[in-house]
mmCIF file of C-alpha atoms and ligand atoms in Angstrom:
data_model
loop_
_atom_site.group_PDB
_atom_site.id
_atom_site.type_symbol
_atom_site.label_atom_id
_atom_site.label_comp_id
_atom_site.label_asym_id
_atom_site.label_seq_id
_atom_site.Cartn_x
_atom_site.Cartn_y
_atom_site.Cartn_z
ATOM 1 C CA MET Y 1 -0.002 0.033 -0.016
ATOM 2 C CA ARG Y 2 1.202 3.441 -0.820
ATOM 3 C CA THR Y 3 1.686 6.231 1.742
ATOM 4 C CA GLY Y 4 0.007 8.915 -0.356
ATOM 5 C CA LEU Y 5 2.506 11.488 1.049
ATOM 6 C CA GLN Y 6 3.710 12.733 -2.434
ATOM 7 C CA GLY Y 7 3.093 16.311 -2.746
ATOM 8 C CA LYS Y 8 1.859 16.710 0.856
ATOM 9 C CA THR Y 9 3.581 19.166 3.332
ATOM 10 C CA ALA Y 10 4.962 17.953 6.775
ATOM 11 C CA LEU Y 11 6.330 20.149 9.583
ATOM 12 C CA ILE Y 12 8.714 18.214 11.944
ATOM 13 C CA THR Y 13 9.899 19.993 15.183
ATOM 14 C CA GLY Y 14 13.366 19.030 16.496
ATOM 15 C CA ALA Y 15 14.386 18.174 12.984
ATOM 16 C CA SER Y 16 18.127 19.230 13.004
ATOM 17 C CA ARG Y 17 19.435 15.855 14.238
ATOM 18 C CA GLY Y 18 18.503 12.403 15.559
ATOM 19 C CA ILE Y 19 14.909 11.121 15.256
ATOM 20 C CA GLY Y 20 13.400 14.330 13.896
ATOM 21 C CA LYS Y 21 16.094 14.463 11.043
ATOM 22 C CA ALA Y 22 15.514 10.901 10.209
ATOM 23 C CA ILE Y 23 11.684 11.463 10.215
ATOM 24 C CA ALA Y 24 12.131 14.469 7.858
ATOM 25 C CA HIS Y 25 14.412 12.351 5.535
ATOM 26 C CA ALA Y 26 11.807 9.535 5.324
ATOM 27 C CA LEU Y 27 8.881 11.897 4.626
ATOM 28 C CA ALA Y 28 10.889 13.672 1.973
ATOM 29 C CA GLY Y 29 11.870 10.206 0.530
ATOM 30 C CA GLU Y 30 8.101 9.615 0.130
ATOM 31 C CA GLY Y 31 7.776 12.802 -1.798
ATOM 32 C CA ALA Y 32 6.471 15.080 0.830
ATOM 33 C CA ASN Y 33 7.726 18.826 1.274
ATOM 34 C CA VAL Y 34 9.335 19.097 4.623
ATOM 35 C CA VAL Y 35 9.687 22.150 6.889
ATOM 36 C CA LEU Y 36 12.345 21.535 9.447
ATOM 37 C CA SER Y 37 12.389 23.308 12.768
ATOM 38 C CA SER Y 38 14.556 23.485 16.002
ATOM 39 C CA ARG Y 39 16.425 26.233 17.857
ATOM 40 C CA ARG Y 40 19.602 26.504 15.862
ATOM 41 C CA GLN Y 41 19.164 27.871 12.277
ATOM 42 C CA GLU Y 42 22.656 26.702 11.193
ATOM 43 C CA ALA Y 43 22.225 23.041 12.094
ATOM 44 C CA LEU Y 44 18.894 23.157 10.479
ATOM 45 C CA ASP Y 45 20.328 24.550 7.223
ATOM 46 C CA GLU Y 46 22.841 21.621 7.190
ATOM 47 C CA ALA Y 47 20.005 19.078 7.783
ATOM 48 C CA ALA Y 48 17.978 20.777 4.983
ATOM 49 C CA ALA Y 49 21.028 20.638 2.495
ATOM 50 C CA GLU Y 50 21.345 16.911 3.119
ATOM 51 C CA ILE Y 51 17.584 16.268 2.581
ATOM 52 C CA ARG Y 52 17.683 18.315 -0.605
ATOM 53 C CA ALA Y 53 20.650 16.245 -1.821
ATOM 54 C CA ALA Y 54 18.890 12.968 -0.919
ATOM 55 C CA SER Y 55 15.381 13.914 -2.320
ATOM 56 C CA PRO Y 56 15.951 16.536 -4.888
ATOM 57 C CA GLY Y 57 12.434 16.722 -6.068
ATOM 58 C CA VAL Y 58 10.801 17.974 -2.858
ATOM 59 C CA GLY Y 59 10.518 21.483 -1.213
ATOM 60 C CA VAL Y 60 12.687 21.822 1.967
ATOM 61 C CA LEU Y 61 12.175 24.763 4.342
ATOM 62 C CA ALA Y 62 14.342 25.378 7.493
ATOM 63 C CA LYS Y 63 12.879 27.613 9.982
ATOM 64 C CA ALA Y 64 14.239 27.990 13.494
ATOM 65 C CA ALA Y 65 11.971 28.139 16.453
ATOM 66 C CA HIS Y 66 12.028 27.202 20.179
ATOM 67 C CA VAL Y 67 9.129 25.026 20.512
ATOM 68 C CA GLY Y 68 8.029 26.736 23.828
ATOM 69 C CA ASP Y 69 8.128 30.131 22.284
ATOM 70 C CA ARG Y 70 4.571 31.039 20.975
ATOM 71 C CA ASP Y 71 5.616 33.679 18.698
ATOM 72 C CA GLN Y 72 8.257 31.586 17.052
ATOM 73 C CA ALA Y 73 5.917 28.744 16.672
ATOM 74 C CA ILE Y 74 3.373 30.975 14.980
ATOM 75 C CA ALA Y 75 6.124 32.430 12.683
ATOM 76 C CA CYS Y 76 7.133 28.772 11.803
ATOM 77 C CA VAL Y 77 3.729 27.531 10.994
ATOM 78 C CA ASP Y 78 2.993 30.672 9.036
ATOM 79 C CA ALA Y 79 6.097 30.350 7.050
ATOM 80 C CA ALA Y 80 5.199 26.637 6.134
ATOM 81 C CA VAL Y 81 1.777 27.859 4.946
ATOM 82 C CA THR Y 82 3.251 30.740 2.880
ATOM 83 C CA GLU Y 83 5.895 28.507 1.236
ATOM 84 C CA PHE Y 84 3.731 25.464 0.365
ATOM 85 C CA GLY Y 85 -0.023 26.695 0.715
ATOM 86 C CA GLY Y 86 -0.769 24.548 3.813
ATOM 87 C CA LEU Y 87 0.205 21.804 5.990
ATOM 88 C CA ASP Y 88 -0.928 18.170 5.958
ATOM 89 C CA VAL Y 89 1.320 16.400 8.505
ATOM 90 C CA LEU Y 90 2.680 17.761 11.877
ATOM 91 C CA VAL Y 91 5.348 15.735 13.819
ATOM 92 C CA ASN Y 92 5.764 16.868 17.377
ATOM 93 C CA ASN Y 93 9.225 15.452 17.966
ATOM 94 C CA ALA Y 94 11.328 17.959 19.922
ATOM 95 C CA GLY Y 95 12.126 16.870 23.356
ATOM 96 C CA THR Y 96 14.325 17.513 26.345
ATOM 97 C CA SER Y 97 15.560 15.962 29.336
ATOM 98 C CA PRO Y 98 17.357 18.434 31.590
ATOM 99 C CA TYR Y 99 17.448 16.580 34.771
ATOM 100 C CA PHE Y 100 18.622 13.170 35.912
ATOM 101 C CA GLY Y 101 17.776 11.931 39.400
ATOM 102 C CA PRO Y 102 14.972 10.964 41.686
ATOM 103 C CA MET Y 103 11.733 12.814 40.971
ATOM 104 C CA ALA Y 104 11.559 13.732 44.759
ATOM 105 C CA ASP Y 105 14.450 16.037 44.219
ATOM 106 C CA ILE Y 106 13.651 17.919 40.815
ATOM 107 C CA GLU Y 107 13.831 21.710 41.019
ATOM 108 C CA PRO Y 108 10.815 23.770 39.696
ATOM 109 C CA ALA Y 109 12.941 25.237 36.781
ATOM 110 C CA ALA Y 110 14.016 21.894 35.539
ATOM 111 C CA ALA Y 111 10.348 20.691 35.866
ATOM 112 C CA ALA Y 112 8.945 23.702 34.113
ATOM 113 C CA LYS Y 113 11.289 23.252 31.088
ATOM 114 C CA THR Y 114 10.590 19.595 30.679
ATOM 115 C CA VAL Y 115 6.910 20.333 30.619
ATOM 116 C CA GLU Y 116 7.336 23.441 28.288
ATOM 117 C CA VAL Y 117 9.260 21.268 25.554
ATOM 118 C CA ASN Y 118 7.940 17.965 25.915
ATOM 119 C CA GLN Y 119 4.339 18.462 26.800
ATOM 120 C CA PHE Y 120 2.737 21.930 26.326
ATOM 121 C CA ALA Y 121 4.634 22.227 23.028
ATOM 122 C CA VAL Y 122 2.448 19.284 21.587
ATOM 123 C CA VAL Y 123 -0.633 21.201 22.601
ATOM 124 C CA GLN Y 124 0.567 24.520 21.102
ATOM 125 C CA TRP Y 125 1.845 23.333 17.820
ATOM 126 C CA THR Y 126 -1.109 21.125 17.393
ATOM 127 C CA GLN Y 127 -3.401 24.188 17.999
ATOM 128 C CA LEU Y 128 -1.601 26.294 15.643
ATOM 129 C CA ALA Y 129 -1.393 23.677 12.822
ATOM 130 C CA TRP Y 130 -5.068 23.014 13.209
ATOM 131 C CA ARG Y 131 -6.153 26.499 13.018
ATOM 132 C CA ALA Y 132 -3.712 27.457 10.118
ATOM 133 C CA SER Y 133 -4.472 24.404 7.779
ATOM 134 C CA LEU Y 134 -5.311 21.059 9.271
ATOM 135 C CA ARG Y 135 -8.870 21.953 10.179
ATOM 136 C CA GLU Y 136 -9.572 22.872 6.632
ATOM 137 C CA ARG Y 137 -7.412 20.398 4.795
ATOM 138 C CA GLY Y 138 -7.467 17.390 7.028
ATOM 139 C CA GLY Y 139 -4.181 15.494 7.809
ATOM 140 C CA ALA Y 140 -2.259 13.609 10.356
ATOM 141 C CA ILE Y 141 -0.282 14.384 13.564
ATOM 142 C CA VAL Y 142 2.501 12.140 14.929
ATOM 143 C CA ASN Y 143 3.692 12.727 18.438
ATOM 144 C CA ILE Y 144 6.913 11.368 19.742
ATOM 145 C CA ALA Y 145 6.474 9.918 23.211
ATOM 146 C CA SER Y 146 8.767 7.325 24.815
ATOM 147 C CA VAL Y 147 8.279 3.836 26.307
ATOM 148 C CA GLY Y 148 9.228 5.608 29.397
ATOM 149 C CA GLY Y 149 5.627 6.968 29.329
ATOM 150 C CA LEU Y 150 4.567 3.344 30.001
ATOM 151 C CA VAL Y 151 6.712 2.237 32.643
ATOM 152 C CA THR Y 152 8.668 3.549 35.752
ATOM 153 C CA GLU Y 153 12.555 4.070 35.497
ATOM 154 C CA HIS Y 154 15.149 5.417 37.751
ATOM 155 C CA GLY Y 155 16.713 8.922 36.946
ATOM 156 C CA ILE Y 156 14.286 10.055 34.250
ATOM 157 C CA GLY Y 157 10.915 9.705 36.031
ATOM 158 C CA TYR Y 158 9.844 13.361 35.468
ATOM 159 C CA TYR Y 159 10.739 13.278 31.758
ATOM 160 C CA ASN Y 160 8.748 10.061 31.565
ATOM 161 C CA ALA Y 161 5.723 11.703 33.290
ATOM 162 C CA THR Y 162 5.690 14.310 30.527
ATOM 163 C CA LYS Y 163 5.819 11.432 28.007
ATOM 164 C CA ALA Y 164 2.942 9.703 29.576
ATOM 165 C CA ALA Y 165 1.180 13.057 29.130
ATOM 166 C CA VAL Y 166 2.024 12.989 25.465
ATOM 167 C CA ILE Y 167 0.344 9.653 25.007
ATOM 168 C CA HIS Y 168 -2.902 10.887 26.743
ATOM 169 C CA LEU Y 169 -2.613 14.191 24.772
ATOM 170 C CA SER Y 170 -2.500 12.160 21.626
ATOM 171 C CA ARG Y 171 -5.746 10.194 22.509
ATOM 172 C CA GLN Y 172 -7.589 13.550 23.635
ATOM 173 C CA PHE Y 173 -6.705 15.290 20.365
ATOM 174 C CA ALA Y 174 -7.483 12.240 18.341
ATOM 175 C CA MET Y 175 -10.981 12.307 19.747
ATOM 176 C CA GLU Y 176 -11.382 16.217 19.405
ATOM 177 C CA LEU Y 177 -9.932 16.572 15.888
ATOM 178 C CA ALA Y 178 -11.601 13.397 14.314
ATOM 179 C CA PRO Y 179 -12.583 12.873 11.608
ATOM 180 C CA ARG Y 180 -10.462 15.632 9.961
ATOM 181 C CA VAL Y 181 -7.220 14.867 11.414
ATOM 182 C CA ARG Y 182 -5.748 11.554 12.750
ATOM 183 C CA VAL Y 183 -3.562 11.919 15.728
ATOM 184 C CA ASN Y 184 -1.164 8.958 16.671
ATOM 185 C CA CYS Y 185 2.019 8.570 18.862
ATOM 186 C CA ILE Y 186 5.259 6.678 18.834
ATOM 187 C CA ALA Y 187 6.670 5.359 21.998
ATOM 188 C CA PRO Y 188 10.290 4.655 21.074
ATOM 189 C CA GLY Y 189 12.774 2.540 23.230
ATOM 190 C CA LEU Y 190 16.326 3.539 23.603
ATOM 191 C CA VAL Y 191 17.607 5.076 20.383
ATOM 192 C CA LYS Y 192 21.128 6.077 19.681
ATOM 193 C CA THR Y 193 21.033 9.864 19.707
ATOM 194 C CA ALA Y 194 22.635 12.858 21.410
ATOM 195 C CA LEU Y 195 19.556 13.233 23.855
ATOM 196 C CA ALA Y 196 20.021 9.697 25.301
ATOM 197 C CA ARG Y 197 23.830 9.411 25.062
ATOM 198 C CA ALA Y 198 24.284 9.050 28.806
ATOM 199 C CA LEU Y 199 21.958 6.017 28.688
ATOM 200 C CA TRP Y 200 23.919 4.196 25.978
ATOM 201 C CA GLU Y 201 27.393 5.515 25.603
ATOM 202 C CA ASP Y 202 29.361 3.036 27.950
ATOM 203 C CA ASN Y 203 26.474 0.664 27.850
ATOM 204 C CA GLU Y 204 25.648 -0.466 24.142
ATOM 205 C CA GLU Y 205 26.717 -4.065 24.570
ATOM 206 C CA GLN Y 206 24.615 -4.738 27.640
ATOM 207 C CA ILE Y 207 21.603 -2.902 26.216
ATOM 208 C CA ALA Y 208 21.802 -5.054 23.047
ATOM 209 C CA LYS Y 209 22.024 -8.214 25.147
ATOM 210 C CA TYR Y 210 18.854 -7.407 27.057
ATOM 211 C CA THR Y 211 16.812 -6.208 24.021
ATOM 212 C CA PRO Y 212 15.109 -9.077 22.360
ATOM 213 C CA LEU Y 213 15.906 -7.931 18.788
ATOM 214 C CA GLY Y 214 19.598 -7.765 19.945
ATOM 215 C CA ARG Y 215 20.537 -4.049 19.227
ATOM 216 C CA ILE Y 216 19.910 -0.477 20.426
ATOM 217 C CA GLY Y 217 17.520 1.468 18.125
ATOM 218 C CA VAL Y 218 18.578 3.939 15.367
ATOM 219 C CA PRO Y 219 16.648 7.093 14.358
ATOM 220 C CA GLU Y 220 15.556 5.304 10.990
ATOM 221 C CA ASP Y 221 13.730 2.684 13.182
ATOM 222 C CA ILE Y 222 11.507 5.447 14.439
ATOM 223 C CA ALA Y 223 11.257 7.187 11.050
ATOM 224 C CA SER Y 224 9.727 4.392 9.264
ATOM 225 C CA ALA Y 225 6.891 4.135 11.894
ATOM 226 C CA ALA Y 226 6.265 7.694 11.602
ATOM 227 C CA VAL Y 227 5.835 7.529 7.817
ATOM 228 C CA PHE Y 228 3.339 4.723 8.263
ATOM 229 C CA LEU Y 229 1.364 6.732 10.829
ATOM 230 C CA ALA Y 230 1.491 10.037 8.824
ATOM 231 C CA GLY Y 231 0.503 8.222 5.591
ATOM 232 C CA ASP Y 232 -2.538 6.576 4.112
ATOM 233 C CA THR Y 233 -1.051 3.360 5.397
ATOM 234 C CA ALA Y 234 -2.648 4.120 8.797
ATOM 235 C CA SER Y 235 -5.836 5.765 7.441
ATOM 236 C CA TRP Y 236 -8.084 3.855 9.933
ATOM 237 C CA MET Y 237 -5.932 4.506 12.935
ATOM 238 C CA THR Y 238 -6.137 7.257 15.371
ATOM 239 C CA GLY Y 239 -5.472 7.816 19.111
ATOM 240 C CA GLN Y 240 -3.011 4.875 19.144
ATOM 241 C CA THR Y 241 0.531 4.561 20.526
ATOM 242 C CA LEU Y 242 2.888 2.471 18.543
ATOM 243 C CA VAL Y 243 5.792 1.023 20.640
ATOM 244 C CA VAL Y 244 8.998 0.784 18.634
ATOM 245 C CA ASP Y 245 11.583 -0.583 21.069
ATOM 246 C CA GLY Y 246 13.164 -3.769 19.640
ATOM 247 C CA GLY Y 247 11.017 -5.694 22.086
ATOM 248 C CA ALA Y 248 12.387 -4.036 25.218
ATOM 249 C CA THR Y 249 8.987 -3.662 27.001
ATOM 250 C CA ILE Y 250 8.211 -7.470 26.373
ATOM 251 C CA ARG Y 251 11.421 -8.691 28.239
ATOM 252 C CA PRO Y 252 10.431 -11.293 30.852
ATOM 253 C CA ALA Y 253 10.401 -9.874 34.409
ATOM 254 C CA ILE Y 254 12.462 -12.875 35.447
ATOM 255 C CA ALA Y 255 14.930 -14.174 32.750
HETATM 256 N N1 NAP V 1 16.819 8.832 21.827
HETATM 257 C C1 NAP V 1 15.971 8.078 22.591
HETATM 258 O O1 NAP V 1 16.349 7.108 23.137
HETATM 259 C C2 NAP V 1 14.548 8.530 22.689
HETATM 260 C C3 NAP V 1 13.657 7.527 23.144
HETATM 261 C C4 NAP V 1 12.317 7.748 23.435
HETATM 262 C C5 NAP V 1 11.832 9.024 22.970
HETATM 263 N N2 NAP V 1 12.732 9.867 22.390
HETATM 264 C C6 NAP V 1 12.125 11.323 22.093
HETATM 265 O O2 NAP V 1 12.411 11.410 20.662
HETATM 266 C C7 NAP V 1 12.427 12.770 20.399
HETATM 267 C C8 NAP V 1 13.676 13.312 19.601
HETATM 268 O O3 NAP V 1 14.791 13.009 20.481
HETATM 269 P P1 NAP V 1 16.314 12.482 19.849
HETATM 270 O O4 NAP V 1 16.594 11.396 20.621
HETATM 271 O O5 NAP V 1 16.209 12.528 18.307
HETATM 272 O O6 NAP V 1 17.228 13.842 20.365
HETATM 273 P P2 NAP V 1 18.250 14.733 19.791
HETATM 274 O O7 NAP V 1 19.052 13.982 18.792
HETATM 275 O O8 NAP V 1 18.894 15.337 20.894
HETATM 276 O O9 NAP V 1 17.428 15.666 18.898
HETATM 277 C C9 NAP V 1 16.627 16.722 19.502
HETATM 278 C C10 NAP V 1 15.985 17.578 18.595
HETATM 279 O O10 NAP V 1 15.218 18.433 19.224
HETATM 280 C C11 NAP V 1 15.594 19.931 19.107
HETATM 281 N N3 NAP V 1 15.185 20.789 20.255
HETATM 282 C C12 NAP V 1 15.633 20.421 21.614
HETATM 283 N N4 NAP V 1 14.990 21.408 22.347
HETATM 284 C C13 NAP V 1 14.375 22.159 21.543
HETATM 285 C C14 NAP V 1 13.453 23.268 21.853
HETATM 286 N N5 NAP V 1 13.215 23.787 23.031
HETATM 287 N N6 NAP V 1 12.803 23.820 20.894
HETATM 288 C C15 NAP V 1 12.962 23.382 19.423
HETATM 289 N N7 NAP V 1 13.652 22.290 19.247
HETATM 290 C C16 NAP V 1 14.417 21.737 20.243
HETATM 291 C C17 NAP V 1 17.182 19.816 18.727
HETATM 292 O O11 NAP V 1 17.618 20.806 18.160
HETATM 293 P P3 NAP V 1 18.170 22.170 18.970
HETATM 294 O O12 NAP V 1 19.073 21.713 20.183
HETATM 295 O O13 NAP V 1 19.036 22.912 17.982
HETATM 296 O O14 NAP V 1 17.053 23.060 19.212
HETATM 297 C C18 NAP V 1 17.164 18.605 18.101
HETATM 298 O O15 NAP V 1 16.880 18.880 16.669
HETATM 299 C C19 NAP V 1 12.314 13.504 21.697
HETATM 300 O O16 NAP V 1 10.946 13.932 21.981
HETATM 301 C C20 NAP V 1 12.787 12.417 22.682
HETATM 302 O O17 NAP V 1 12.119 12.664 24.041
HETATM 303 C C21 NAP V 1 14.066 9.662 22.301
#
């Protein structure tokens, strides 16, 4: 089955590297125009050049925005609509994990930043994309949560709480925006990116050993799931969370 993404326009937050960049590459590979956003324009311009080289036929726009800054978010969505005439797909991917430690000790500033970037940004960008275009054109939203939103873990409990919120926000928006817009969520396991470096850097072999599919994730593992959910391939799916984790969450409790 075809994704039907050719000629569509997708906006991806956190697209300068890691999972977001891989998603942008994969959507462009399906023939979609892509709008890349994250905070640093220079890094975005580099990612845009890579995508143009790999998928020469599509439109690529790079527009910097802090996902928590409402004015910058509005400017980014407006730029996408001006450049391509509208939006069909929004991927809420930008994420942060500024604190490692017990949830009992997190400081208010770190908690507020985690909520702003991981949780409220999903609400804000969804509102803006809906009002600017998706309400009229229909489309799909893919939110990047985490398997951490489904389980408990040491060290990243507060980050995980915001990811649990993303899972619920996806269900709530799916209900509110149906039938025009489908809203689904991906819960990745451990993926080899800068964000999760502290979790895998000195630990890769052990992680591979305890992951049923025998390796840590790579951004492309998540990108193919995002293409599936954004495309017609998932046309009768909304409000769902797709776990993509190499089987990590089906590990037996006692080996
Ligand atoms: N890697 C994993 O193991 C894993 C597992 C589960 C879920 N996830 C989720 O996957 C998503 C992508 O993470 P990743 O692993 O690909 O991380 P990454 O490689 O560190 O990339 C994060 C991206 O988000 C951007 N970003 C960070 N803060 C931002 C902000 N305030 N406003 C706008 N953009 C911002 C970064 O660019 P700038 O710094 O230039 O802004 C970058 O483009 C996140 O939501 C993360 O929570 C990751």
